[in-house]
Structures are given as C-alpha cells and as structure tokens.
Coordinates of C-alpha atoms and ligand atoms in Angstrom, one line a residue:
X85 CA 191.4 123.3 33.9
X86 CA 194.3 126.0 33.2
X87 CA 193.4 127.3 36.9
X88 CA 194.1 123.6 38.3
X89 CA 197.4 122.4 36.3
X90 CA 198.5 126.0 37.0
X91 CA 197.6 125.3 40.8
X92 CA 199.5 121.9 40.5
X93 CA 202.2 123.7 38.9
X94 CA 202.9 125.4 41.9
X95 CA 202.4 122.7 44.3
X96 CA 205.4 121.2 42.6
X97 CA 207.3 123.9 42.7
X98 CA 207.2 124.2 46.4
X99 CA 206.5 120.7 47.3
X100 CA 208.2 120.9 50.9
X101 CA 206.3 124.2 51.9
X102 CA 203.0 122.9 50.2
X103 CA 203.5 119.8 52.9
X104 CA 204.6 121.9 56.0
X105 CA 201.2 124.4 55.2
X106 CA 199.1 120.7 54.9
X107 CA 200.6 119.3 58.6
X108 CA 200.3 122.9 60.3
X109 CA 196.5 123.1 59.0
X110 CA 195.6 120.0 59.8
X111 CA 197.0 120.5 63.5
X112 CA 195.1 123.5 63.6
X113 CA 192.1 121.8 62.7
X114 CA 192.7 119.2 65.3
X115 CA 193.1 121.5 68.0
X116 CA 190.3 123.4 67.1
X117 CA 188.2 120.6 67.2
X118 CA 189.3 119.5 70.4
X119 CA 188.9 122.6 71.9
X120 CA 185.6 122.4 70.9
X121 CA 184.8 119.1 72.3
X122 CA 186.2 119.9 75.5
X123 CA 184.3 123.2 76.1
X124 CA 181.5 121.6 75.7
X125 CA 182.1 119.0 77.6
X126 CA 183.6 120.9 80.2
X127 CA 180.5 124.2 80.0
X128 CA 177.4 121.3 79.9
X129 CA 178.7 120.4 83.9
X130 CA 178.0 124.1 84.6
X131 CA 174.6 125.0 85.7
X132 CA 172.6 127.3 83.3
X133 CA 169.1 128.9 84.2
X134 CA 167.3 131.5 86.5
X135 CA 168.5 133.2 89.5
X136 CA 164.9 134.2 90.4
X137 CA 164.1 138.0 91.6
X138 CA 163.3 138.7 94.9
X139 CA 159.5 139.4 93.6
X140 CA 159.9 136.0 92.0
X141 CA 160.5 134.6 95.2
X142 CA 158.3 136.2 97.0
X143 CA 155.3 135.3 94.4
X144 CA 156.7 131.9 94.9
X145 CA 155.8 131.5 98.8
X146 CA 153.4 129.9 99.6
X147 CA 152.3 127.6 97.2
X148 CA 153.8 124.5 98.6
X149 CA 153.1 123.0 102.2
X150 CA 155.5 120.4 102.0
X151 CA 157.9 118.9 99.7
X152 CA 159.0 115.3 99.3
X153 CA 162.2 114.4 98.2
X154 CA 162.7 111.1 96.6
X155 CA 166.4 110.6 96.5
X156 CA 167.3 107.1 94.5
X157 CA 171.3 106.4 94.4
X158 CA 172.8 104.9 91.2
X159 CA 169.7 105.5 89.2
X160 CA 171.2 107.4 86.9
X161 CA 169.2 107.6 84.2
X162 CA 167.8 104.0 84.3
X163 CA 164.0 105.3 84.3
X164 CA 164.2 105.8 80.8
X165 CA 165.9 102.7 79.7
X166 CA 163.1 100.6 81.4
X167 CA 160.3 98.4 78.9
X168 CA 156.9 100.9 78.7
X169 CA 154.6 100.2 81.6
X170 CA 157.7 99.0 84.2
X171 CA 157.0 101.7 86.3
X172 CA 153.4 102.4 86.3
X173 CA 153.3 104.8 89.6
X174 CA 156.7 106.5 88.8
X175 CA 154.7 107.0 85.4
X176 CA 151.9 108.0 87.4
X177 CA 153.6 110.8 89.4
X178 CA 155.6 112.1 87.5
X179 CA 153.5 111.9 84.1
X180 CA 151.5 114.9 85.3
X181 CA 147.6 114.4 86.8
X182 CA 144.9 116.3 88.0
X183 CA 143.9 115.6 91.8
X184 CA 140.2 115.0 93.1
X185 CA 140.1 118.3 94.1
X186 CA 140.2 119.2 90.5
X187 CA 144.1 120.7 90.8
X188 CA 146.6 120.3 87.8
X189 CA 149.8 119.2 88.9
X190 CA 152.0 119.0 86.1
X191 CA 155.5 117.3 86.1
X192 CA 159.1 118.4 84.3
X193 CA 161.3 115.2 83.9
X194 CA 164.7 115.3 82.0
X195 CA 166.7 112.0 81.5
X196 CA 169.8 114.0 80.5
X197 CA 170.8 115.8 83.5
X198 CA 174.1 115.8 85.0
X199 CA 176.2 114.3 87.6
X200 CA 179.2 116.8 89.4
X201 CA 182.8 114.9 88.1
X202 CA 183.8 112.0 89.8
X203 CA 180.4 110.7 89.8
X204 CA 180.6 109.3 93.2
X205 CA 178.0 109.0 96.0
X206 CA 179.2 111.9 98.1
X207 CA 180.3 114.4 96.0
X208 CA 177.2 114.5 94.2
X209 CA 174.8 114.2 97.3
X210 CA 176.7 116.8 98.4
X211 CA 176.8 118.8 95.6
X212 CA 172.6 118.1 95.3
X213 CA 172.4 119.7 98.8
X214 CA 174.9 122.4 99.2
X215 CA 174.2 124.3 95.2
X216 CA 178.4 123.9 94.5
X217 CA 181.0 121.3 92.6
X218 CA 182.9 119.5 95.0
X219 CA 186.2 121.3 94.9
X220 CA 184.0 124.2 96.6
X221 CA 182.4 122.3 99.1
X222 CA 185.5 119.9 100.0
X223 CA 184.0 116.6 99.7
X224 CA 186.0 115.3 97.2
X225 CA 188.4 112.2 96.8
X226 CA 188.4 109.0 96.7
X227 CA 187.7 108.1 100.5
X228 CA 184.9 110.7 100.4
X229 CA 181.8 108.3 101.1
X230 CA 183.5 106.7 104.0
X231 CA 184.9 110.6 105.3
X232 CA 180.6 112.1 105.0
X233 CA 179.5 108.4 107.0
X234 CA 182.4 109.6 109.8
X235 CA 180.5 113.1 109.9
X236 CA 182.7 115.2 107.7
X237 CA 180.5 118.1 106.3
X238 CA 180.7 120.2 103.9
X239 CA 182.5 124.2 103.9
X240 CA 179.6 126.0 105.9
X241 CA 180.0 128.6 103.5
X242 CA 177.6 126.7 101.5
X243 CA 174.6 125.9 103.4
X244 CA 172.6 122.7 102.5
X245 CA 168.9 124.1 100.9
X246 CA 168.0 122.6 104.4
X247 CA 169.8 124.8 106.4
X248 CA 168.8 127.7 104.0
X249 CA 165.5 127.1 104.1
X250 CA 165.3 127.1 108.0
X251 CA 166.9 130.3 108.3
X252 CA 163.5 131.9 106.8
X253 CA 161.5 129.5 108.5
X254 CA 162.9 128.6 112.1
X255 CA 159.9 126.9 113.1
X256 CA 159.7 124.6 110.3
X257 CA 160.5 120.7 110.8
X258 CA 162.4 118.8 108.0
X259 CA 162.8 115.0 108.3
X260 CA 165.3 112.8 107.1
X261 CA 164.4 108.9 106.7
X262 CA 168.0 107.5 104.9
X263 CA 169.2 103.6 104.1
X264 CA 172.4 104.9 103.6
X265 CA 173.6 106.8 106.4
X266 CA 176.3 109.6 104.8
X267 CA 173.3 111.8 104.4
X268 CA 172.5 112.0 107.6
X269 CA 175.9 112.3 109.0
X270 CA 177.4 114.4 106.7
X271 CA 175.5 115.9 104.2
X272 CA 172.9 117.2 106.2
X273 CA 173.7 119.7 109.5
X274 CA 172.8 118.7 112.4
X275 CA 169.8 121.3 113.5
X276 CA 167.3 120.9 116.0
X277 CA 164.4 121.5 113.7
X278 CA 165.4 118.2 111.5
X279 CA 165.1 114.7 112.4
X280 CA 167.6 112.3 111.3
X281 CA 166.2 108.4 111.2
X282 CA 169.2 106.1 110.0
X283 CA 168.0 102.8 108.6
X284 CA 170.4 99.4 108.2
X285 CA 170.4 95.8 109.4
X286 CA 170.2 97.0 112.7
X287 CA 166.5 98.5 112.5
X288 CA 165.8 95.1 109.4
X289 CA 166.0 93.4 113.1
X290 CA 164.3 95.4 115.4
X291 CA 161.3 95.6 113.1
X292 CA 161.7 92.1 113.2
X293 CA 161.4 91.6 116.9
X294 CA 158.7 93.9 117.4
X295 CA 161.2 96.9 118.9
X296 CA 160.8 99.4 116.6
X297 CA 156.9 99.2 115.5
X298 CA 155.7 100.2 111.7
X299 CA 152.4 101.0 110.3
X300 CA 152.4 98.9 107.5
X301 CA 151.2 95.1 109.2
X302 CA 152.0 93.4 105.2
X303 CA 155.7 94.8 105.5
X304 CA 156.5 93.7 109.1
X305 CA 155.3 90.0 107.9
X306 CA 157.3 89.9 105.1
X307 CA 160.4 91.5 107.0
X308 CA 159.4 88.6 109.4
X309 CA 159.5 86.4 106.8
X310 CA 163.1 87.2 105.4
X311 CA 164.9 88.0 108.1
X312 CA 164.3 84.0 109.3
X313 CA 166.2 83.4 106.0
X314 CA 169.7 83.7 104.9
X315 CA 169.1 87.2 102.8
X316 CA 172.0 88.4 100.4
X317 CA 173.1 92.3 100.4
X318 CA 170.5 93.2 97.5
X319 CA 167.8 91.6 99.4
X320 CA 168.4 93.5 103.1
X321 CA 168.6 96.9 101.1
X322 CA 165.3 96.2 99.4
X323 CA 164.1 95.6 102.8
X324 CA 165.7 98.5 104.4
X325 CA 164.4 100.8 101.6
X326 CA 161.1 99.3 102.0
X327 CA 161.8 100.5 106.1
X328 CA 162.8 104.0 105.3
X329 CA 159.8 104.7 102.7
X330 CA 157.5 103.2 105.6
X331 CA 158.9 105.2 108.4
X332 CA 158.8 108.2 106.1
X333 CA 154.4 107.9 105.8
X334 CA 154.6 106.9 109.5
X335 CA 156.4 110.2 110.1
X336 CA 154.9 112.7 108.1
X337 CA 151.4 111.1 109.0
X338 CA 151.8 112.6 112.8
X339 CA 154.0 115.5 111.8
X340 CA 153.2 118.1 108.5
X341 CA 157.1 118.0 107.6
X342 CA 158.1 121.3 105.5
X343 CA 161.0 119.2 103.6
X344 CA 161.2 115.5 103.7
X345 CA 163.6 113.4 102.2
X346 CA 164.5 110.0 101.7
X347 CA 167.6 108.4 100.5
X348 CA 167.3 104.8 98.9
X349 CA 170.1 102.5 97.9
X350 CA 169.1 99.0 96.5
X351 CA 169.6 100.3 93.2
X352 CA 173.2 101.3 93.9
X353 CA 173.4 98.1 95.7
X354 CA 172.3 96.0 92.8
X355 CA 174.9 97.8 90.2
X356 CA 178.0 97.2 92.3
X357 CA 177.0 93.7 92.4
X358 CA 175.7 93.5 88.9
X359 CA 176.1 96.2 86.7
X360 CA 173.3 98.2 85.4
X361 CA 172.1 96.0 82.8
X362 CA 171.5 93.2 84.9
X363 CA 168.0 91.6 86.3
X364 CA 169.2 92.4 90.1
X365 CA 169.7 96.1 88.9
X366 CA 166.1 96.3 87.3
X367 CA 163.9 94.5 89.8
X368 CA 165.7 96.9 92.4
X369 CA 164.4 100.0 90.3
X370 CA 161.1 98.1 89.6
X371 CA 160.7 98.3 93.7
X372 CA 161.7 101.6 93.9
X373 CA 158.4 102.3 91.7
X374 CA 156.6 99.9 94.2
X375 CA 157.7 102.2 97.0
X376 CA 156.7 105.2 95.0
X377 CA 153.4 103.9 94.4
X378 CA 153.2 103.7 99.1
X379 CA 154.1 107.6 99.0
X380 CA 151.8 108.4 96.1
X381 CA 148.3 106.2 98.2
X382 CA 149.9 107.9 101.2
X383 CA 149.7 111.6 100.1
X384 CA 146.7 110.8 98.1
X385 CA 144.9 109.6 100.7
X386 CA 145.5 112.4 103.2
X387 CA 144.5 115.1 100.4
X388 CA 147.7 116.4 100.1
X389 CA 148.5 115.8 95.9
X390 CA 147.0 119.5 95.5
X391 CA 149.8 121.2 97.9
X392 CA 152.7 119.4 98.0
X393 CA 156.1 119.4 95.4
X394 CA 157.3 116.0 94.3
X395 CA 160.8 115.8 93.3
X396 CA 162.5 112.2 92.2
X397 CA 166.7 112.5 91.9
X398 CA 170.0 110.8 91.9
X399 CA 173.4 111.4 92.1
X400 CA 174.8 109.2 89.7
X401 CA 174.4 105.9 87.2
X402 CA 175.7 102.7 86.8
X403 CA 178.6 100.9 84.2
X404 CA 177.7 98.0 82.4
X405 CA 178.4 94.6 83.7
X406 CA 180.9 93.7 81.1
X407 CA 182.7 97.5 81.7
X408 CA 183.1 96.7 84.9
X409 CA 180.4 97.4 87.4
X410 CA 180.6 100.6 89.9
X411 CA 180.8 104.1 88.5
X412 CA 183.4 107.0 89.2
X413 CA 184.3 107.8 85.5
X414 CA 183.0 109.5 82.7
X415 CA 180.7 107.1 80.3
X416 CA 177.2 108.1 79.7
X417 CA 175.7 105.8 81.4
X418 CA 177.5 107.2 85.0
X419 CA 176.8 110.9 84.2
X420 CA 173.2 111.2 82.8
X421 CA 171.0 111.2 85.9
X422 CA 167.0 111.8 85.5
X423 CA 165.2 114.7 87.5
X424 CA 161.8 114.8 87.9
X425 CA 159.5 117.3 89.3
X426 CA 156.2 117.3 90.0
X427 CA 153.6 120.0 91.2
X428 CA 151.0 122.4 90.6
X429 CA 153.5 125.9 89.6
X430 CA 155.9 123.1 87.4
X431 CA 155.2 123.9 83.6
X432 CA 155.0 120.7 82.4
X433 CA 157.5 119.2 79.5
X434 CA 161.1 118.7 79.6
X435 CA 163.3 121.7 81.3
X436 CA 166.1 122.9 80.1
X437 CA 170.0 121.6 81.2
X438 CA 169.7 120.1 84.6
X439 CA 172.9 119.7 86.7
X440 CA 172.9 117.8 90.2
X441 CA 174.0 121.4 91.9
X442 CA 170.7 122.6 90.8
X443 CA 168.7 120.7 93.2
X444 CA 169.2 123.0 96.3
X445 CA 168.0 126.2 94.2
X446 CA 165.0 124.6 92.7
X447 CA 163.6 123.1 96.0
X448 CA 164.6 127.1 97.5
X449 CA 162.6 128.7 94.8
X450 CA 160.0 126.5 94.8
X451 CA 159.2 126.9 98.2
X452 CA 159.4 130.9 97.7
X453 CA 162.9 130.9 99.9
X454 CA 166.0 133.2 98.0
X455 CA 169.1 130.7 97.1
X456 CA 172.4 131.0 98.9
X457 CA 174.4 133.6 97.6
X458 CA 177.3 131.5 97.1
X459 CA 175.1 128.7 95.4
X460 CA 176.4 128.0 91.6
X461 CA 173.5 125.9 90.9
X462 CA 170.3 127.6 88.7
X463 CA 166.7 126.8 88.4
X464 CA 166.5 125.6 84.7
X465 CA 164.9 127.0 82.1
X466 CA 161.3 126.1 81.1
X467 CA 160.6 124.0 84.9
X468 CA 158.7 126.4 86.2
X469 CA 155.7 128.8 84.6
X470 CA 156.0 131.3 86.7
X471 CA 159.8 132.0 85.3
X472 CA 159.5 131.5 82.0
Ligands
LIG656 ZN1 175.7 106.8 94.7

C-alpha cells in the first residue's frame, strides 16, 4: 500500500506531466495499432507461396492434357454462403473423387482468397491473367471495363499465362468461350493458336433461328422458348451462359484444347440488379452449378476426369442489397473470392493465402511451364503435393 500512496504521491506532484506522459502513450498505442492493422491489411493483398524450381517444373510436365478454366464473375465467395446440398456438382467436382479409371483427383478450395484493390471486373481479370496488381499492368480506373471491351491490353511486359504458356508450346490451341466480351478483347492477346468465341444477345438469337447450330437439342428448345418471350437482363445472361458452357463441350469435343476457359456473368448480372443476398443472385449461382454439372457429364463421359486440371475462380464479390448493390470497395463480402482446384497432383485440403494474381502461376506450374519472370503472383502453399 505504501508503494501505491507513494506512487499517487507523485502523480500529484506532477499532475500536468503525469497527463502529457498519459496522452503521448496513448497516441503511441494508437498508432501502433493502426500500423498494425494496416500492414496487415495492406501484406494479406500480396501473394505468398512457391516460385517452383526449374526441376519442379520440369517434374511438373506432363501430367495434365488439358485444363479447364471456370471463370464465374461476382461470385465472390458466395459458394460458401450457400444452404448444404445447393450445389451438388460444384460439390461434386471440387469435393475431390476418384475416376472409373481408379485415379484420385483431389481438390484445394479456399473461400478466403483475395481480390486485387478496386475489386472491379477488369482489373482483377486482368490481374488473374497477367500474375501482377493493376498499377503494373495499367488496367486500372474507373472506365477500365469499358477501356478492356474497346481492346485495351495489358503492359506486354506481363504476358497473360496464355501467352506464356504458348511460348513453350507453339503448337498448342487454347480456346476462349466468354459471355462477357472484355476477356476476349482485352485480357487475352490475340494469337493465332487461341480461339476467341464472344457470346451476347446477338448469338441468344442466332441459336434461336437455327444460324449458329449447338449440340445440346434441350437448350436450343428452351432458348426457343424464351427468346419468343419478353426476357429481363438476368434471364438473357443465364441463357447466354448456358451458350458459352455449351459451345465450350461442342468445342473441345472436336478439338483436345491445351487451356480452355470460359467466362460467365449471370451472377455478376444478378448482384448489380439485386445485391448478393437476393433470390435473383442465388438462383444465378444455383445455375452456374447446373452448368458445372454439363462440363463435369462432358469430360466424364469422354474419359478425360483422370488427365485434365479443373480450376473454378472469380474476380470479385457482391455488396448487400441494403449497402448498395455493385462492388468496387473494400467490405468483405467484395474482396473474399473462392478458388478451387481440382486434379490428380492437387494435395487436397485448404491451401494456403490465395490472391487473384496467383492464378496465372498456378495454371503455369501445373501444366509443368516456368512463370513469367516479372509475375508477382505465387503458387500457394499446401495446393500442390509435389511442392510441399
Ligand atoms: Zn466482375
């Protein structure tokens, strides 16, 4: 007790000192702790994993015939936020199975990945492609989705994983099967080895009317079907979606793509309309898992589960309704996007951090091709056995 009155004591005796020490603590203390938050705010957008060694690579090559991409925009990180048993063939995928053939193909899903800052479309596609953050490969600002569907591309000194991957494999073909078109025009370069199909009203109509023939008879009746009825923009991207997953098995049914790659957008559509917690929003990611379930018979079918990679991703999520719907900013619910990966090298579990410029050197690696130099994106821990 003597030690405290004597403390108190002194406290009186230098009673404006005691109060200047107090204020300049607890400003310390405050800026420390902001500090804190913002590193790690600001470090958990970098990329952190493998660079793998050229005898990684190389082990690597190989073991893949094909890979197929299933880009979904303004998913976010939706997957998980869906009731148990919504998405039974997402679930089925990218659960991890064995094939007839007997083959393990295990699957690495994280729900807590990250979108490039502003989560917009085109910065993120672009960062997903080209292994950078936006202020290295230039799409950035606010007219950025409208500048990439004009044909603006990214600084060539970051090649899309595309691009990368044709420069060790020249005779390779890559196909590209998109509903919205900025991928096509901008993200991806134009190469003679990849085919570009764009899919919007304009093809919704010519399926219609018998120009442009599909392979699925059901889907062309039901196109049929709505396009003799007032549709509302939700509706046509559905159907468009449903065009570009459909020309996709067509495709890759007469051709053994190396890379292909679809980009859907009824979800995105659906969240600017509706916001992410809304029934438009979740029966547009329900048919997303319809559409995965068409890819999954497809593959299955031709024998192809054992030897090919299967990689769901997304640039960005959705706000809720009442915040306002679109996304841009910085809530959870716009940053956290889900990766998955499936295939028979994947170690399966949950990798470590995931960040959207990671995409172009985990499809490079997995396909035994060395990542751009000037790539920032990293494979992430624990996705791969082979690494680990
Ligand atoms: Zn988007």
């Amino acid at each position: 007790m003597k030690v405290f009155s004597g403390i108190v004591e002194k406290i009186k005796a230098n009673k404006g000192k005691t109060v200047v020490i107090a204020i300049v603590a607890f400003v310390l203390v405050c800026a420390v702790v902001t500090l804190c938050c913002l590193g790690s705010y600001v470090f958990n957008r970098f990329a952190t994993g493998y660079v793998p060694t050229d005898e990684q690579v190389a082990a690597a090559k190989g073991q893949y015939k094909r890979v197929l991409i299933i880009g979904v925009d303004g998913i976010g990180d939706y997957v998980s936020r869906m009731e148990d048993g919504a998405m039974p063939n997402y679930a089925k995928l990218f659960g991890g199975f064995t094939t007839a053939n007997g083959t393990r193909v295990n699957a690495s899903v994280t729900h807590t990945g990250v979108a490039v800052y502003p989560t917009i479309s085109a910065q993120n596609w672009t960062s997903m492609f080209h292994g950078v953050r936006p202020p290295y490969h230039g799409i950035t600002g606010k007219n950025s989705n409208k500048e990439l569907e004009n044909g603006k591309q990214a600084d060539e000194k970051y090649p899309s994983f595309i691009k990368n991957y044709l420069t060790y494999y020249p005779e390779a073909k890559v196909l590209s099967s998109c509903t919205w078109k900025a991928v096509n025009n901008g993200v991806i370069e134009d190469l003679p080895q990849v085919k570009k199909i764009n899919n919007d009203c304009n093809t919704l109509y010519a399926v219609a009317n018998g120009t442009l023939g599909l392979g699925d008879g059901d889907l062309v009746d039901y196109i049929r079907q709505q396009t003799a009825v007032e549709g509302y923009a939700d509706e046509t991207y559905m159907l468009t979606d449903a065009i570009t997953v459909q020309r996709v098995i067509d495709e890759t049914a007469t051709e053994d793509y190396a890379i292909a790659y679809m980009h859907l957008n009824q979800v995105d559509s659906a969240g600017h309309s509706y916001g992410n917690n809304k029934h438009a929003y979740i029966r547009a990611v329900s048919h997303v898992d319809v559409l995965i379930g068409k890819l999954y018979a497809a593959y299955e079918a031709r024998g192809w589960l054992d030897d090919t990679l299967f990689i769901l991703c997304t640039d960005h999520g959705h706000r809720y309704a009442q915040d306002g719907t679109g996304h841009g900013g910085n809530s959870d619910v716009e940053v956290n996007v889900t990766f998955a990966i499936a295939g028979h090298t994947v170690k399966q579990g949950t990798p470590g951090k995931y960040v959207n410029t990671d995409l172009a050197p985990i499809v490079s690696y997995a396909l035994g091709v060395k990542a751009a130099d000037t790539w920032q994106g990293k494979v992430p821990y624990n996705m791969f056995a082979a690494l680990d």
